[in-house]
Amino acid sequence: MQNTQVFSDYFTNRIAAFDFDQFYTKKKRFLFHSLMWLGFAALLFLSYRIAYHLTYFNSFILTLRMTIVNMVVFYLFFYVALPRIFKGRVGTAILLIIFTFPIFVVIWISVTYIFSIVYHSLGFEILDGELKGAIKGAASQTFFQAISVNRMVSQAIIIISILAPFFFVKILFEISRLYNRTLNIQKQKATLEIQNINIEKDFLKAQLNPHFLFNTLNNLYSLSLKKDDLVPEVILNLSDTMSYTLYESNTEKVPLSKELEFIKNYVELEKMRYSGSKDIRLEFPSESECSGFYIAPLLTFTFIENAFKYGLKSKTGSLLNLCIKIENGYFCFEVENDIDGIRKTTDFGGIGLENSRKRLQLLYPDKYELQIQNPDGCFKVSLKLDLKN
């Protein structure tokens, strides 16, 4: 099953990477079509020579007739009828193809009939073999005799047997080209969405600086007045936090250890705003558990920021639990905070949570599980993210 998925992904990527418009130019289209019909004519000519033992001239005129007849039907169907038929619904288009098939049989017979009349007027005839007198016999018919029901049924079978390979190749090519365009449109759409999300991420970083910096500097000022020994550590944490948001998070993914270091620094700085009576519980994985794993930067920052912004407000039972684990290559994140009874649960997160969902969907499609819950008196976010590959 996994090998099938790998092959499917490889095949899809190859089709998406192929530029049909650049490859299939007008000159190449003319060349390929010319080679296709020359190959068809060559095989038909050999068939007349070997199977029916016709002369070179008779083989040539019959080959010319059959080739032109099939070209007329082929190009009328694919370049005139089909583009108009498929302007509507697929079901309607299929019905139209079925109903127009007899029309193409009539066209096929009509062009063949015209060739027979022209050949007969020019004095061309097959004088021996299985096809002896075929041109005169075809030309001596009336048009309505030529398109009789029996004649149409027999010619329809011939048309299907002759043109089926050409129709199959053409349809397969058009499906591949359409699939290629669809994949490229999806890819361009995803790229634009990722660009938009990255813009939102940059806005998030810019938003972090003044809001967060103001509180931290106030706390730092208070500590400096007290000549607290924590001042150097706070300055270092602040420096590392700002450095990460400004410089190190400008890539699609960062080492997990770097992201966790940023979260720890941010949490430590936020904790300075609260007294020891607040119940703040933290759990982080060890550095060895994070080794070799990468994650999108600031992916969980909105959840953590909201927890500090809206949590720890209750006079009794204030809590904030942040737990991050690495289990079998999965990033397990959980943050829970109390809710101020005055606020509505719908006030929490808003656009920030929606942007986080979009980033997860674009960067980790089908590789994450996100749950946002509002149990009584608290707000809880759980995220399980596959960091493998």
mmCIF file of C-alpha atoms in Angstrom:
data_model
loop_
_atom_site.group_PDB
_atom_site.id
_atom_site.type_symbol
_atom_site.label_atom_id
_atom_site.label_comp_id
_atom_site.label_asym_id
_atom_site.label_seq_id
_atom_site.Cartn_x
_atom_site.Cartn_y
_atom_site.Cartn_z
ATOM 1 C CA MET A 1 0.000 0.000 0.000
ATOM 2 C CA GLN A 2 2.796 2.394 0.888
ATOM 3 C CA ASN A 3 4.647 1.564 -2.357
ATOM 4 C CA THR A 4 1.456 2.304 -4.305
ATOM 5 C CA GLN A 5 1.132 5.676 -2.560
ATOM 6 C CA VAL A 6 4.801 6.490 -3.292
ATOM 7 C CA PHE A 7 4.315 5.612 -6.972
ATOM 8 C CA SER A 8 1.111 7.643 -7.120
ATOM 9 C CA ASP A 9 2.814 10.680 -5.539
ATOM 10 C CA TYR A 10 5.777 10.325 -7.918
ATOM 11 C CA PHE A 11 3.454 10.056 -10.953
ATOM 12 C CA THR A 12 1.423 13.067 -9.800
ATOM 13 C CA ASN A 13 4.556 15.157 -9.203
ATOM 14 C CA ARG A 14 5.921 14.247 -12.636
ATOM 15 C CA ILE A 15 2.704 15.312 -14.355
ATOM 16 C CA ALA A 16 2.557 18.534 -12.322
ATOM 17 C CA ALA A 17 6.188 19.357 -13.166
ATOM 18 C CA PHE A 18 5.684 18.821 -16.915
ATOM 19 C CA ASP A 19 4.927 22.020 -18.831
ATOM 20 C CA PHE A 20 2.479 20.956 -21.558
ATOM 21 C CA ASP A 21 2.114 24.458 -23.020
ATOM 22 C CA GLN A 22 5.861 24.892 -23.430
ATOM 23 C CA PHE A 23 6.340 21.380 -24.809
ATOM 24 C CA TYR A 24 3.291 21.123 -27.059
ATOM 25 C CA THR A 25 3.857 24.203 -29.245
ATOM 26 C CA LYS A 26 2.112 24.761 -32.591
ATOM 27 C CA LYS A 27 5.147 23.504 -34.508
ATOM 28 C CA LYS A 28 5.388 20.345 -32.429
ATOM 29 C CA ARG A 29 1.640 19.802 -32.657
ATOM 30 C CA PHE A 30 1.866 19.988 -36.462
ATOM 31 C CA LEU A 31 4.875 17.644 -36.446
ATOM 32 C CA PHE A 32 3.252 15.054 -34.153
ATOM 33 C CA HIS A 33 -0.005 15.061 -36.091
ATOM 34 C CA SER A 34 1.867 14.744 -39.388
ATOM 35 C CA LEU A 35 3.870 11.795 -38.066
ATOM 36 C CA MET A 36 0.667 10.203 -36.712
ATOM 37 C CA TRP A 37 -1.131 10.339 -40.048
ATOM 38 C CA LEU A 38 1.964 9.366 -42.044
ATOM 39 C CA GLY A 39 2.309 6.320 -39.797
ATOM 40 C CA PHE A 40 -1.368 5.512 -40.282
ATOM 41 C CA ALA A 41 -1.062 5.924 -44.060
ATOM 42 C CA ALA A 42 2.069 3.767 -44.215
ATOM 43 C CA LEU A 43 0.398 0.890 -42.339
ATOM 44 C CA LEU A 44 -2.750 1.222 -44.476
ATOM 45 C CA PHE A 45 -0.678 1.248 -47.682
ATOM 46 C CA LEU A 46 1.148 -1.922 -46.629
ATOM 47 C CA SER A 47 -2.203 -3.531 -45.769
ATOM 48 C CA TYR A 48 -3.580 -2.854 -49.260
ATOM 49 C CA ARG A 49 -0.361 -4.119 -50.875
ATOM 50 C CA ILE A 50 0.118 -7.257 -48.775
ATOM 51 C CA ALA A 51 -3.441 -8.288 -47.853
ATOM 52 C CA TYR A 52 -5.270 -7.306 -51.045
ATOM 53 C CA HIS A 53 -2.321 -7.533 -53.523
ATOM 54 C CA LEU A 54 -3.172 -4.180 -55.092
ATOM 55 C CA THR A 55 -0.848 -2.263 -57.355
ATOM 56 C CA TYR A 56 1.224 0.573 -55.894
ATOM 57 C CA PHE A 57 -1.028 3.143 -57.553
ATOM 58 C CA ASN A 58 -4.288 1.586 -56.363
ATOM 59 C CA SER A 59 -2.839 1.158 -52.875
ATOM 60 C CA PHE A 60 -1.870 4.825 -52.917
ATOM 61 C CA ILE A 61 -5.267 6.202 -54.020
ATOM 62 C CA LEU A 62 -7.178 4.046 -51.533
ATOM 63 C CA THR A 63 -4.741 4.998 -48.775
ATOM 64 C CA LEU A 64 -5.143 8.681 -49.659
ATOM 65 C CA ARG A 65 -8.938 8.359 -49.571
ATOM 66 C CA MET A 66 -9.048 6.508 -46.254
ATOM 67 C CA THR A 67 -6.505 8.810 -44.597
ATOM 68 C CA ILE A 68 -8.326 12.011 -45.591
ATOM 69 C CA VAL A 69 -11.713 10.581 -44.598
ATOM 70 C CA ASN A 70 -10.416 9.667 -41.125
ATOM 71 C CA MET A 71 -8.680 13.022 -40.750
ATOM 72 C CA VAL A 72 -11.930 14.868 -41.539
ATOM 73 C CA VAL A 73 -13.880 12.896 -38.918
ATOM 74 C CA PHE A 74 -11.081 13.118 -36.332
ATOM 75 C CA TYR A 75 -10.603 16.901 -36.553
ATOM 76 C CA LEU A 76 -14.314 17.700 -36.801
ATOM 77 C CA PHE A 77 -14.947 15.653 -33.671
ATOM 78 C CA PHE A 78 -12.066 16.877 -31.478
ATOM 79 C CA TYR A 79 -11.618 20.454 -32.655
ATOM 80 C CA VAL A 80 -15.153 21.486 -33.702
ATOM 81 C CA ALA A 81 -17.783 19.346 -31.969
ATOM 82 C CA LEU A 82 -16.172 18.325 -28.676
ATOM 83 C CA PRO A 83 -15.242 21.842 -27.417
ATOM 84 C CA ARG A 84 -18.897 22.889 -27.934
ATOM 85 C CA ILE A 85 -20.345 19.704 -26.470
ATOM 86 C CA PHE A 86 -18.378 19.960 -23.220
ATOM 87 C CA LYS A 87 -19.515 23.498 -22.479
ATOM 88 C CA GLY A 88 -22.452 22.016 -20.597
ATOM 89 C CA ARG A 89 -22.758 19.349 -17.930
ATOM 90 C CA VAL A 90 -20.866 16.084 -18.220
ATOM 91 C CA GLY A 91 -24.042 13.974 -18.370
ATOM 92 C CA THR A 92 -25.478 16.161 -21.129
ATOM 93 C CA ALA A 93 -22.161 16.039 -22.977
ATOM 94 C CA ILE A 94 -22.123 12.221 -22.968
ATOM 95 C CA LEU A 95 -25.680 12.123 -24.354
ATOM 96 C CA LEU A 96 -24.722 14.628 -27.066
ATOM 97 C CA ILE A 97 -21.717 12.471 -28.053
ATOM 98 C CA ILE A 98 -23.990 9.435 -28.381
ATOM 99 C CA PHE A 99 -26.562 11.348 -30.451
ATOM 100 C CA THR A 100 -23.953 12.996 -32.708
ATOM 101 C CA PHE A 101 -22.116 9.743 -33.446
ATOM 102 C CA PRO A 102 -24.498 8.856 -36.353
ATOM 103 C CA ILE A 103 -23.782 12.305 -37.811
ATOM 104 C CA PHE A 104 -20.058 11.539 -37.935
ATOM 105 C CA VAL A 105 -20.813 8.165 -39.544
ATOM 106 C CA VAL A 106 -22.776 10.013 -42.254
ATOM 107 C CA ILE A 107 -19.859 12.451 -42.713
ATOM 108 C CA TRP A 108 -17.442 9.527 -42.979
ATOM 109 C CA ILE A 109 -19.625 7.797 -45.609
ATOM 110 C CA SER A 110 -20.263 11.070 -47.465
ATOM 111 C CA VAL A 111 -16.584 11.947 -47.870
ATOM 112 C CA THR A 112 -15.847 8.365 -48.928
ATOM 113 C CA TYR A 113 -18.710 8.555 -51.447
ATOM 114 C CA ILE A 114 -17.393 11.845 -52.882
ATOM 115 C CA PHE A 115 -13.910 10.314 -53.291
ATOM 116 C CA SER A 116 -15.426 7.318 -55.100
ATOM 117 C CA ILE A 117 -17.269 9.611 -57.553
ATOM 118 C CA VAL A 118 -14.113 11.679 -58.171
ATOM 119 C CA TYR A 119 -11.962 8.575 -58.665
ATOM 120 C CA HIS A 120 -14.521 7.040 -61.037
ATOM 121 C CA SER A 121 -14.745 10.251 -63.089
ATOM 122 C CA LEU A 122 -10.953 10.241 -63.377
ATOM 123 C CA GLY A 123 -11.023 6.687 -64.667
ATOM 124 C CA PHE A 124 -9.454 5.068 -61.597
ATOM 125 C CA GLU A 125 -10.487 1.471 -60.998
ATOM 126 C CA ILE A 126 -9.309 -1.710 -59.293
ATOM 127 C CA LEU A 127 -9.136 -4.334 -62.026
ATOM 128 C CA ASP A 128 -8.371 -7.498 -60.067
ATOM 129 C CA GLY A 129 -8.331 -9.056 -56.603
ATOM 130 C CA GLU A 130 -10.899 -8.972 -53.820
ATOM 131 C CA LEU A 131 -11.602 -5.254 -54.341
ATOM 132 C CA LYS A 132 -12.135 -5.555 -58.095
ATOM 133 C CA GLY A 133 -14.628 -2.935 -59.286
ATOM 134 C CA ALA A 134 -14.958 -1.392 -55.793
ATOM 135 C CA ILE A 135 -14.649 2.195 -57.000
ATOM 136 C CA LYS A 136 -17.271 1.832 -59.735
ATOM 137 C CA GLY A 137 -19.583 -0.013 -57.375
ATOM 138 C CA ALA A 138 -19.329 2.722 -54.741
ATOM 139 C CA ALA A 139 -19.738 5.545 -57.268
ATOM 140 C CA SER A 140 -22.769 3.976 -58.985
ATOM 141 C CA GLN A 141 -24.812 4.111 -55.769
ATOM 142 C CA THR A 142 -27.143 6.957 -54.974
ATOM 143 C CA PHE A 143 -26.316 8.994 -51.856
ATOM 144 C CA PHE A 144 -29.269 7.538 -49.948
ATOM 145 C CA GLN A 145 -28.165 4.022 -50.847
ATOM 146 C CA ALA A 146 -24.711 4.892 -49.497
ATOM 147 C CA ILE A 147 -26.154 5.981 -46.144
ATOM 148 C CA SER A 148 -28.630 3.139 -45.722
ATOM 149 C CA VAL A 149 -29.035 1.659 -42.234
ATOM 150 C CA ASN A 150 -27.086 -1.501 -43.038
ATOM 151 C CA ARG A 151 -24.351 0.546 -44.628
ATOM 152 C CA MET A 152 -24.168 2.892 -41.630
ATOM 153 C CA VAL A 153 -23.943 0.034 -39.135
ATOM 154 C CA SER A 154 -21.147 -1.660 -41.058
ATOM 155 C CA GLN A 155 -19.265 1.607 -41.531
ATOM 156 C CA ALA A 156 -19.715 2.528 -37.855
ATOM 157 C CA ILE A 157 -17.914 -0.693 -36.902
ATOM 158 C CA ILE A 158 -15.112 0.161 -39.344
ATOM 159 C CA ILE A 159 -14.860 3.729 -37.976
ATOM 160 C CA ILE A 160 -14.645 2.507 -34.381
ATOM 161 C CA SER A 161 -11.993 -0.102 -35.207
ATOM 162 C CA ILE A 162 -9.876 2.319 -37.237
ATOM 163 C CA LEU A 163 -10.165 5.487 -35.157
ATOM 164 C CA ALA A 164 -10.302 3.909 -31.677
ATOM 165 C CA PRO A 165 -6.480 4.025 -31.165
ATOM 166 C CA PHE A 166 -6.338 7.680 -32.288
ATOM 167 C CA PHE A 167 -9.271 8.621 -30.077
ATOM 168 C CA PHE A 168 -7.734 6.788 -27.119
ATOM 169 C CA VAL A 169 -4.348 8.526 -27.495
ATOM 170 C CA LYS A 170 -5.977 11.939 -27.998
ATOM 171 C CA ILE A 171 -8.307 11.523 -24.997
ATOM 172 C CA LEU A 172 -5.452 10.264 -22.809
ATOM 173 C CA PHE A 173 -3.328 13.238 -23.847
ATOM 174 C CA GLU A 174 -6.123 15.743 -23.157
ATOM 175 C CA ILE A 175 -6.861 14.169 -19.764
ATOM 176 C CA SER A 176 -3.156 14.388 -18.843
ATOM 177 C CA ARG A 177 -3.003 18.007 -19.975
ATOM 178 C CA LEU A 178 -6.168 18.891 -18.059
ATOM 179 C CA TYR A 179 -4.856 17.090 -14.979
ATOM 180 C CA ASN A 180 -1.560 18.953 -15.326
ATOM 181 C CA ARG A 181 -3.362 22.301 -15.462
ATOM 182 C CA THR A 182 -5.529 21.366 -12.483
ATOM 183 C CA LEU A 183 -2.471 20.394 -10.428
ATOM 184 C CA ASN A 184 -0.671 23.595 -11.376
ATOM 185 C CA ILE A 185 -3.711 25.707 -10.474
ATOM 186 C CA GLN A 186 -3.940 23.926 -7.124
ATOM 187 C CA LYS A 187 -0.201 24.398 -6.619
ATOM 188 C CA GLN A 188 -0.413 28.114 -7.455
ATOM 189 C CA LYS A 189 -3.422 28.487 -5.164
ATOM 190 C CA ALA A 190 -1.605 26.712 -2.328
ATOM 191 C CA THR A 191 1.496 28.881 -2.927
ATOM 192 C CA LEU A 192 -0.600 32.056 -2.752
ATOM 193 C CA GLU A 193 -2.318 30.855 0.393
ATOM 194 C CA ILE A 194 1.029 30.016 1.996
ATOM 195 C CA GLN A 195 2.296 33.472 1.022
ATOM 196 C CA ASN A 196 -0.779 35.001 2.632
ATOM 197 C CA ILE A 197 -0.262 32.914 5.746
ATOM 198 C CA ASN A 198 3.399 33.943 5.862
ATOM 199 C CA ILE A 199 2.303 37.571 5.633
ATOM 200 C CA GLU A 200 -0.040 36.917 8.527
ATOM 201 C CA LYS A 201 2.819 35.241 10.387
ATOM 202 C CA ASP A 202 5.010 38.290 9.794
ATOM 203 C CA PHE A 203 2.181 40.474 11.041
ATOM 204 C CA LEU A 204 1.955 38.230 14.095
ATOM 205 C CA LYS A 205 5.661 38.764 14.767
ATOM 206 C CA ALA A 206 5.279 42.516 14.362
ATOM 207 C CA GLN A 207 2.287 42.417 16.678
ATOM 208 C CA LEU A 208 4.272 40.436 19.233
ATOM 209 C CA ASN A 209 6.956 43.049 19.568
ATOM 210 C CA PRO A 210 5.099 46.128 20.966
ATOM 211 C CA HIS A 211 2.480 44.237 22.995
ATOM 212 C CA PHE A 212 4.908 41.829 24.555
ATOM 213 C CA LEU A 213 7.826 44.223 24.741
ATOM 214 C CA PHE A 214 5.843 46.832 26.680
ATOM 215 C CA ASN A 215 4.970 44.396 29.481
ATOM 216 C CA THR A 216 8.450 42.917 29.614
ATOM 217 C CA LEU A 217 10.185 46.290 29.806
ATOM 218 C CA ASN A 218 7.875 47.384 32.624
ATOM 219 C CA ASN A 219 8.735 44.231 34.560
ATOM 220 C CA LEU A 220 12.412 44.707 33.790
ATOM 221 C CA TYR A 221 12.228 48.283 35.042
ATOM 222 C CA SER A 222 10.640 47.121 38.301
ATOM 223 C CA LEU A 223 13.347 44.495 38.780
ATOM 224 C CA SER A 224 16.104 47.007 38.077
ATOM 225 C CA LEU A 225 14.710 49.362 40.737
ATOM 226 C CA LYS A 226 14.894 46.490 43.216
ATOM 227 C CA LYS A 227 18.351 45.590 41.875
ATOM 228 C CA ASP A 228 17.096 42.057 41.441
ATOM 229 C CA ASP A 229 19.654 39.430 40.343
ATOM 230 C CA LEU A 230 17.178 38.242 37.681
ATOM 231 C CA VAL A 231 17.760 41.340 35.533
ATOM 232 C CA PRO A 232 20.601 39.840 33.390
ATOM 233 C CA GLU A 233 18.599 36.633 32.820
ATOM 234 C CA VAL A 234 15.499 38.585 31.803
ATOM 235 C CA ILE A 235 17.513 40.707 29.387
ATOM 236 C CA LEU A 236 19.034 37.544 27.856
ATOM 237 C CA ASN A 237 15.622 35.890 27.508
ATOM 238 C CA LEU A 238 14.209 39.008 25.918
ATOM 239 C CA SER A 239 17.144 39.218 23.521
ATOM 240 C CA ASP A 240 16.784 35.563 22.482
ATOM 241 C CA THR A 241 13.032 35.932 22.023
ATOM 242 C CA MET A 242 13.315 39.017 19.835
ATOM 243 C CA SER A 243 16.164 37.494 17.834
ATOM 244 C CA TYR A 244 14.079 34.404 17.102
ATOM 245 C CA THR A 245 10.989 36.327 15.978
ATOM 246 C CA LEU A 246 12.982 38.779 13.854
ATOM 247 C CA TYR A 247 15.600 36.556 12.231
ATOM 248 C CA GLU A 248 15.477 32.833 12.940
ATOM 249 C CA SER A 249 11.780 32.236 12.171
ATOM 250 C CA ASN A 250 11.974 33.488 8.573
ATOM 251 C CA THR A 251 12.232 29.951 7.155
ATOM 252 C CA GLU A 252 9.467 27.440 6.437
ATOM 253 C CA LYS A 253 10.683 25.134 9.200
ATOM 254 C CA VAL A 254 13.078 25.450 12.129
ATOM 255 C CA PRO A 255 14.670 22.890 14.460
ATOM 256 C CA LEU A 256 12.136 21.854 17.084
ATOM 257 C CA SER A 257 14.664 22.580 19.831
ATOM 258 C CA LYS A 258 14.849 26.229 18.643
ATOM 259 C CA GLU A 259 11.056 26.578 18.654
ATOM 260 C CA LEU A 260 10.830 25.144 22.168
ATOM 261 C CA GLU A 261 13.605 27.409 23.370
ATOM 262 C CA PHE A 262 11.608 30.383 22.091
ATOM 263 C CA ILE A 263 8.462 29.119 23.861
ATOM 264 C CA LYS A 264 10.363 28.671 27.136
ATOM 265 C CA ASN A 265 11.823 32.179 26.944
ATOM 266 C CA TYR A 266 8.436 33.664 26.123
ATOM 267 C CA VAL A 267 6.710 31.802 28.974
ATOM 268 C CA GLU A 268 9.379 32.831 31.486
ATOM 269 C CA LEU A 269 8.972 36.467 30.518
ATOM 270 C CA GLU A 270 5.175 36.250 30.725
ATOM 271 C CA LYS A 271 5.345 34.593 34.153
ATOM 272 C CA MET A 272 6.985 37.737 35.514
ATOM 273 C CA ARG A 273 3.608 39.501 35.303
ATOM 274 C CA TYR A 274 1.976 37.142 37.805
ATOM 275 C CA SER A 275 2.422 36.468 41.467
ATOM 276 C CA GLY A 276 3.310 33.101 42.876
ATOM 277 C CA SER A 277 -0.343 32.463 43.738
ATOM 278 C CA LYS A 278 -1.141 31.780 40.090
ATOM 279 C CA ASP A 279 -1.046 28.090 39.163
ATOM 280 C CA ILE A 280 1.235 27.903 36.113
ATOM 281 C CA ARG A 281 2.359 24.393 35.179
ATOM 282 C CA LEU A 282 4.847 23.709 32.398
ATOM 283 C CA GLU A 283 6.113 20.495 30.850
ATOM 284 C CA PHE A 284 8.630 20.330 27.992
ATOM 285 C CA PRO A 285 10.459 17.432 26.308
ATOM 286 C CA SER A 286 14.202 17.012 26.716
ATOM 287 C CA GLU A 287 16.599 18.270 24.067
ATOM 288 C CA SER A 288 17.490 14.705 23.062
ATOM 289 C CA GLU A 289 13.807 13.949 22.364
ATOM 290 C CA CYS A 290 13.671 16.941 19.994
ATOM 291 C CA SER A 291 16.802 15.993 18.067
ATOM 292 C CA GLY A 292 16.275 15.591 14.321
ATOM 293 C CA PHE A 293 12.782 17.106 14.255
ATOM 294 C CA TYR A 294 11.718 20.309 12.505
ATOM 295 C CA ILE A 295 8.533 22.356 12.799
ATOM 296 C CA ALA A 296 6.959 25.467 11.274
ATOM 297 C CA PRO A 297 7.958 28.499 13.372
ATOM 298 C CA LEU A 298 5.470 30.206 15.711
ATOM 299 C CA LEU A 299 2.922 27.491 14.954
ATOM 300 C CA THR A 300 1.600 27.324 18.523
ATOM 301 C CA PHE A 301 2.378 30.877 19.560
ATOM 302 C CA THR A 302 -1.221 32.093 19.121
ATOM 303 C CA PHE A 303 -2.488 29.392 21.485
ATOM 304 C CA ILE A 304 0.108 30.227 24.149
ATOM 305 C CA GLU A 305 -0.324 33.980 23.795
ATOM 306 C CA ASN A 306 -4.112 33.643 24.149
ATOM 307 C CA ALA A 307 -3.668 31.488 27.253
ATOM 308 C CA PHE A 308 -1.663 34.240 28.979
ATOM 309 C CA LYS A 309 -3.789 37.038 27.532
ATOM 310 C CA TYR A 310 -7.164 35.659 28.597
ATOM 311 C CA GLY A 311 -6.209 33.217 31.348
ATOM 312 C CA LEU A 312 -5.115 33.668 34.960
ATOM 313 C CA LYS A 313 -7.889 36.211 35.498
ATOM 314 C CA SER A 314 -10.019 34.393 38.057
ATOM 315 C CA LYS A 315 -9.587 35.425 41.683
ATOM 316 C CA THR A 316 -9.843 31.783 42.704
ATOM 317 C CA GLY A 317 -8.644 28.735 40.816
ATOM 318 C CA SER A 318 -6.463 30.596 38.317
ATOM 319 C CA LEU A 319 -4.528 28.099 36.249
ATOM 320 C CA LEU A 320 -2.499 27.751 33.095
ATOM 321 C CA ASN A 321 -1.188 24.340 32.034
ATOM 322 C CA LEU A 322 1.215 24.020 29.115
ATOM 323 C CA CYS A 323 2.341 20.521 28.191
ATOM 324 C CA ILE A 324 4.501 19.600 25.171
ATOM 325 C CA LYS A 325 5.618 16.033 24.468
ATOM 326 C CA ILE A 326 7.292 14.104 21.666
ATOM 327 C CA GLU A 327 5.769 10.659 21.193
ATOM 328 C CA ASN A 328 6.824 8.365 18.319
ATOM 329 C CA GLY A 329 7.612 11.283 16.037
ATOM 330 C CA TYR A 330 4.457 13.204 16.973
ATOM 331 C CA PHE A 331 4.480 16.688 18.468
ATOM 332 C CA CYS A 332 1.841 16.634 21.220
ATOM 333 C CA PHE A 333 0.850 20.100 22.410
ATOM 334 C CA GLU A 334 -1.748 20.981 25.011
ATOM 335 C CA VAL A 335 -2.505 24.282 26.689
ATOM 336 C CA GLU A 336 -5.320 24.939 29.145
ATOM 337 C CA ASN A 337 -6.269 28.118 30.934
ATOM 338 C CA ASP A 338 -9.085 29.380 33.111
ATOM 339 C CA ILE A 339 -11.711 31.739 31.657
ATOM 340 C CA ASP A 340 -12.921 34.990 33.132
ATOM 341 C CA GLY A 341 -16.635 34.452 33.745
ATOM 342 C CA ILE A 342 -17.468 37.880 32.309
ATOM 343 C CA ARG A 343 -16.017 37.064 28.898
ATOM 344 C CA LYS A 344 -17.694 34.857 26.320
ATOM 345 C CA THR A 345 -15.766 31.844 25.057
ATOM 346 C CA THR A 346 -16.228 33.181 21.510
ATOM 347 C CA ASP A 347 -14.011 36.144 22.413
ATOM 348 C CA PHE A 348 -10.945 33.939 22.642
ATOM 349 C CA GLY A 349 -8.530 33.709 19.741
ATOM 350 C CA GLY A 350 -10.748 34.855 16.880
ATOM 351 C CA ILE A 351 -8.701 35.599 13.757
ATOM 352 C CA GLY A 352 -5.524 34.261 15.362
ATOM 353 C CA LEU A 353 -7.042 30.794 15.849
ATOM 354 C CA GLU A 354 -8.430 30.796 12.305
ATOM 355 C CA ASN A 355 -5.003 31.696 10.889
ATOM 356 C CA SER A 356 -3.441 28.919 12.928
ATOM 357 C CA ARG A 357 -5.907 26.452 11.436
ATOM 358 C CA LYS A 358 -5.080 27.667 7.931
ATOM 359 C CA ARG A 359 -1.337 27.333 8.502
ATOM 360 C CA LEU A 360 -1.778 23.800 9.792
ATOM 361 C CA GLN A 361 -3.931 22.823 6.809
ATOM 362 C CA LEU A 362 -1.481 24.279 4.289
ATOM 363 C CA LEU A 363 1.775 23.185 5.896
ATOM 364 C CA TYR A 364 0.663 19.857 7.395
ATOM 365 C CA PRO A 365 -2.295 18.583 5.323
ATOM 366 C CA ASP A 366 -3.670 15.312 6.761
ATOM 367 C CA LYS A 367 -0.837 15.254 9.299
ATOM 368 C CA TYR A 368 -2.402 16.967 12.296
ATOM 369 C CA GLU A 369 -5.263 16.772 14.755
ATOM 370 C CA LEU A 370 -6.467 20.013 16.357
ATOM 371 C CA GLN A 371 -9.091 20.198 19.077
ATOM 372 C CA ILE A 372 -10.320 23.415 20.689
ATOM 373 C CA GLN A 373 -12.642 22.874 23.626
ATOM 374 C CA ASN A 374 -14.502 25.040 26.125
ATOM 375 C CA PRO A 375 -15.125 22.932 29.220
ATOM 376 C CA ASP A 376 -16.755 24.706 32.143
ATOM 377 C CA GLY A 377 -14.535 27.489 33.419
ATOM 378 C CA CYS A 378 -11.584 26.884 31.092
ATOM 379 C CA PHE A 379 -10.316 26.973 27.511
ATOM 380 C CA LYS A 380 -8.309 24.047 26.136
ATOM 381 C CA VAL A 381 -6.308 23.562 22.912
ATOM 382 C CA SER A 382 -4.856 20.184 21.910
ATOM 383 C CA LEU A 383 -2.655 19.647 18.875
ATOM 384 C CA LYS A 384 -1.097 16.426 17.620
ATOM 385 C CA LEU A 385 1.296 16.937 14.723
ATOM 386 C CA ASP A 386 3.177 14.377 12.655
ATOM 387 C CA LEU A 387 6.796 15.570 12.420
ATOM 388 C CA LYS A 388 8.082 12.520 10.533
ATOM 389 C CA ASN A 389 9.411 13.125 7.003
#
